[in-house]
CSV table of C-alpha atoms in Angstrom, one decimal:
chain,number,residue,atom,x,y,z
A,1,UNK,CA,138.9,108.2,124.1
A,2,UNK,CA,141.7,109.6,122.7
A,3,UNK,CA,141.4,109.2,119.1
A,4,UNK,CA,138.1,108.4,119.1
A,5,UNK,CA,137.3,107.8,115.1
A,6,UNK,CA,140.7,104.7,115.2
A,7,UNK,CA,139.0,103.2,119.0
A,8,UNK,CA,135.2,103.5,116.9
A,9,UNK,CA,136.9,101.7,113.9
A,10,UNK,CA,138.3,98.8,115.6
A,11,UNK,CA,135.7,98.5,118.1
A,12,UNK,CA,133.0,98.5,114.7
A,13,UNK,CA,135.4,95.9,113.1
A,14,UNK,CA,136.0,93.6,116.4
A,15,UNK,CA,132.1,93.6,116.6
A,16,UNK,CA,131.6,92.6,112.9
A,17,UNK,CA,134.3,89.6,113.3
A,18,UNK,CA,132.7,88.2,116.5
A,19,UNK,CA,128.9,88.6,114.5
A,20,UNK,CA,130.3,86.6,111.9
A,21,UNK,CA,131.7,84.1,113.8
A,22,UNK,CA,128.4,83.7,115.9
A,23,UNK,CA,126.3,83.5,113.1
A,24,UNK,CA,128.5,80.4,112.5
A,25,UNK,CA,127.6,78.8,115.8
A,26,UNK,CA,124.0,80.1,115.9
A,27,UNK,CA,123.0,77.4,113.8
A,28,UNK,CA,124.4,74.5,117.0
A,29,UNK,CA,122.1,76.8,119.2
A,30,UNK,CA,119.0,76.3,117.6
A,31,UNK,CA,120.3,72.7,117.0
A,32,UNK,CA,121.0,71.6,120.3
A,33,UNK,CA,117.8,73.7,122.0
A,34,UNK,CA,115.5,71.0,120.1
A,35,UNK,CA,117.4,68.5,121.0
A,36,UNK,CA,118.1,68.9,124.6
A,37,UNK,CA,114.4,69.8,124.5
A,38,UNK,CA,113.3,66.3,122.5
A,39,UNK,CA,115.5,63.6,124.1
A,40,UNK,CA,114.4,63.8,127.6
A,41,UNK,CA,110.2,63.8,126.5
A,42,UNK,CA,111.7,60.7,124.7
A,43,UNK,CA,113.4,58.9,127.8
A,44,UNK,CA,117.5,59.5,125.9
A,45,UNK,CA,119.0,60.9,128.3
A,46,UNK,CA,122.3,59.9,127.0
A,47,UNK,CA,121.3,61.2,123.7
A,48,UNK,CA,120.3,64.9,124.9
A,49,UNK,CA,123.9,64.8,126.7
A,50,UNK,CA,125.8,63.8,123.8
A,51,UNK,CA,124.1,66.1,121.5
A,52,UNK,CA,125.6,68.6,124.1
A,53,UNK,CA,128.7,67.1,124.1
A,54,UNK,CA,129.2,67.4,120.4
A,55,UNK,CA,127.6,70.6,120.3
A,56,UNK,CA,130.3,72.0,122.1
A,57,UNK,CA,132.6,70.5,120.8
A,58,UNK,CA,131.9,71.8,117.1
A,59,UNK,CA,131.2,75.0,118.4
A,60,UNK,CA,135.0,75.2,119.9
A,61,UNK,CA,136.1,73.5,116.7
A,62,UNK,CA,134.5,76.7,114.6
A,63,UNK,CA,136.2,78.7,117.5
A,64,UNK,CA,139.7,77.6,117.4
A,65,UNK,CA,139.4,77.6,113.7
A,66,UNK,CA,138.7,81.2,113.7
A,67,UNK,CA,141.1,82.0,116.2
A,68,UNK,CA,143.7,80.0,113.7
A,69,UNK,CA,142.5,82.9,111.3
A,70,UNK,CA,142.9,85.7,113.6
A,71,UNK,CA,146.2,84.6,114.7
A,72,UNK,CA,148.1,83.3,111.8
A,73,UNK,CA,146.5,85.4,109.4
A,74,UNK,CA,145.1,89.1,111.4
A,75,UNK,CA,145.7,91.2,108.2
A,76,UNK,CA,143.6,89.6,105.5
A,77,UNK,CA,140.8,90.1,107.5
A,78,UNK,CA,141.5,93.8,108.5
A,79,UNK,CA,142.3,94.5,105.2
A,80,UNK,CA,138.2,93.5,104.2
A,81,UNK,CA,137.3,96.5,106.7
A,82,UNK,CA,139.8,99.2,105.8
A,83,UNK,CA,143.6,100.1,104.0
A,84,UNK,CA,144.2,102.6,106.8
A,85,UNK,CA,147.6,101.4,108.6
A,86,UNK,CA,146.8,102.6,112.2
A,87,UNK,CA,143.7,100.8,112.0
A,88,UNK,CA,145.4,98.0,111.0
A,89,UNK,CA,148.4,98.1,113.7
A,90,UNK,CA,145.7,98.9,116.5
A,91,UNK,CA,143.7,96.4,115.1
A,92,UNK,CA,146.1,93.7,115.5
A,93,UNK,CA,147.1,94.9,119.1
A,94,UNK,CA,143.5,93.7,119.5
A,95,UNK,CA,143.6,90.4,118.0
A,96,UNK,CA,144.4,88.2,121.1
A,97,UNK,CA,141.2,90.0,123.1
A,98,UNK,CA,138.9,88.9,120.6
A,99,UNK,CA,140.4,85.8,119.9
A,100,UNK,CA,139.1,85.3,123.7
A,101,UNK,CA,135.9,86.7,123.0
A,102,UNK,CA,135.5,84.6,119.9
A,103,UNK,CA,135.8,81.2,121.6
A,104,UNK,CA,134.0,82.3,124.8
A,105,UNK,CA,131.3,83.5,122.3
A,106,UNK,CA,131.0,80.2,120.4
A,107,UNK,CA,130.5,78.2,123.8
A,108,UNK,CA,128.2,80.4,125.5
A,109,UNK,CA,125.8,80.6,122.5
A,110,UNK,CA,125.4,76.8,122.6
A,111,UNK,CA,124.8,76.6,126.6
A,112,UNK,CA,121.7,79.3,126.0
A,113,UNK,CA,120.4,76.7,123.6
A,114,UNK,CA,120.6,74.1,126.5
A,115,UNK,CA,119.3,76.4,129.0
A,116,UNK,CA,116.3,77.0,126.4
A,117,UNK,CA,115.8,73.1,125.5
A,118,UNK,CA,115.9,72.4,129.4
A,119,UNK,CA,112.9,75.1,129.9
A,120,UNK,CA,115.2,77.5,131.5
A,121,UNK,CA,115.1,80.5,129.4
A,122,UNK,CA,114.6,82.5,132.6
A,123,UNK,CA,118.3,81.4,133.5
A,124,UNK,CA,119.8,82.3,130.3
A,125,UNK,CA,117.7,85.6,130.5
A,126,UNK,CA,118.7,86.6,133.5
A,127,UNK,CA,122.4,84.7,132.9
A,128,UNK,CA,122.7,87.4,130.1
A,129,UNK,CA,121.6,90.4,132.0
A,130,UNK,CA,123.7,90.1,134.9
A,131,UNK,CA,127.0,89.3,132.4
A,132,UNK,CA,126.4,91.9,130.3
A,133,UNK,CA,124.8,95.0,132.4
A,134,UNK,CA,125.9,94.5,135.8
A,135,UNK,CA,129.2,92.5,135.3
A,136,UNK,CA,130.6,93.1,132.0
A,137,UNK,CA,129.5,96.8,131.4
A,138,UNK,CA,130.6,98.6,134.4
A,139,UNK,CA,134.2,96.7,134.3
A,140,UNK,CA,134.4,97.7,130.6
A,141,UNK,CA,133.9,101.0,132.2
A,142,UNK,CA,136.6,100.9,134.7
A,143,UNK,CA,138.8,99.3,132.4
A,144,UNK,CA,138.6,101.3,129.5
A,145,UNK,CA,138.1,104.6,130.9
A,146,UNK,CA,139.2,104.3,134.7
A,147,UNK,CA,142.0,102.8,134.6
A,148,UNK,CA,142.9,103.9,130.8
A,149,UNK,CA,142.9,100.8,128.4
A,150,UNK,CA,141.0,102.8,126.5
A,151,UNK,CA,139.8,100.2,123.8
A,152,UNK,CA,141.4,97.5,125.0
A,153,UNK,CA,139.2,97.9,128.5
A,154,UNK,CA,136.1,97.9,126.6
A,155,UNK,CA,137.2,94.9,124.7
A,156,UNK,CA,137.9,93.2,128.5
A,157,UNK,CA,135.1,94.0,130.1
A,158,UNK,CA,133.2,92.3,127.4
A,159,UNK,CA,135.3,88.9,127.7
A,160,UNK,CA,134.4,89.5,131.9
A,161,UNK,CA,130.4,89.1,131.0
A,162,UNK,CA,131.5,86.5,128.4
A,163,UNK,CA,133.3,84.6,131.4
A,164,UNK,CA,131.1,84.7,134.0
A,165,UNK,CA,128.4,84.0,131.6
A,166,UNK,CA,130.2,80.8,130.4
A,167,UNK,CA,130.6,79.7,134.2
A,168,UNK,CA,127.3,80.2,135.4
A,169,UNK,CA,125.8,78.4,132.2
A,170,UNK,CA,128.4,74.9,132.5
A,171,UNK,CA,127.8,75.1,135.8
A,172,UNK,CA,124.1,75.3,136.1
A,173,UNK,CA,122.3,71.3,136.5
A,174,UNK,CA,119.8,71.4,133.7
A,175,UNK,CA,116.9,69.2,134.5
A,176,UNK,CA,114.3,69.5,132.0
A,177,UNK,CA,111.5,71.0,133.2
A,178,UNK,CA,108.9,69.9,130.6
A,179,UNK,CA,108.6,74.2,129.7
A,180,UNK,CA,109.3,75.6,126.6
């Protein structure tokens, strides 16, 4: 990169923010992995789907809340990490990205913890592998130093594995398996 200390800063900071906001939504994963794991042994269907349902729903809830943070409000929270002002303006060129990753974050960590009350923790395993290593890194590659988004690429090849991650998760019929 370029300026590789500014693209190390905001990279370190965008990291930080999303940790902060999964640690948030970690506590729906473990949550909803007992309880999509409890209902069915107990005959509630309906019950393990609506824990789901409002799972997700207060995970998005916690999302969009901190994307109202990020978005209305970019510089009290860069200001916590640093005073310098080109961190702070490449910082906030960044905002939108990990607003993205932010909310795809929140929802994926709560279908892991469906995949893993259904018994499925091979297809969040796996899920996670082929997002991050064989989708989400070499695009972050081609993006960031290919085709010259420099940070920005990185950033989006993150949201890629985030994406397809998300999709293959919603999509996936979870039938508990009686495995845990």
């Amino acid at each position: 990169m370029p300026d590789s200390q500014l693209s190390t800063s905001i990279i370190a900071m965008c990291q930080n923010t999303e940790a902060i906001s999964y640690m948030i939504t970690y506590g729906f994963v473990a949550v909803i992995s007992t309880r999509v794991s409890n209902e069915p042994g107990a005959r509630n269907i309906a019950n393990a789907k609506k824990a789901l349902t409002v799972s997700l729903a207060l995970s998005l809830m916690l999302g969009v809340a901190f994307l109202l943070l990020l978005g209305l409000d970019h510089d009290l929270l860069v200001r916590l990490f640093t005073t310098s002002e080109a961190v702070v303006s490449a910082f906030a060129s960044m905002t939108p990205l990990l607003i993205g990753s932010v909310v795809l974050d929140s929802t994926q960590g709560v279908l892991c913890g469906v995949a893993r009350g259904c018994g499925w923790q091979h297809l969040a395993a796996w899920t996670n592998l082929v997002a991050f290593y064989v989708i989400g890194l070499p695009l972050a590659t081609l993006f960031g130093f290919t085709l010259g988004f420099q940070t920005k690429g990185l950033w989006m090849g993150q949201i890629c594995g985030l994406l397809c991650q998300n999709c293959v998760l919603f999509s996936s019929p979870c039938e508990p398996t009686g495995r845990s």
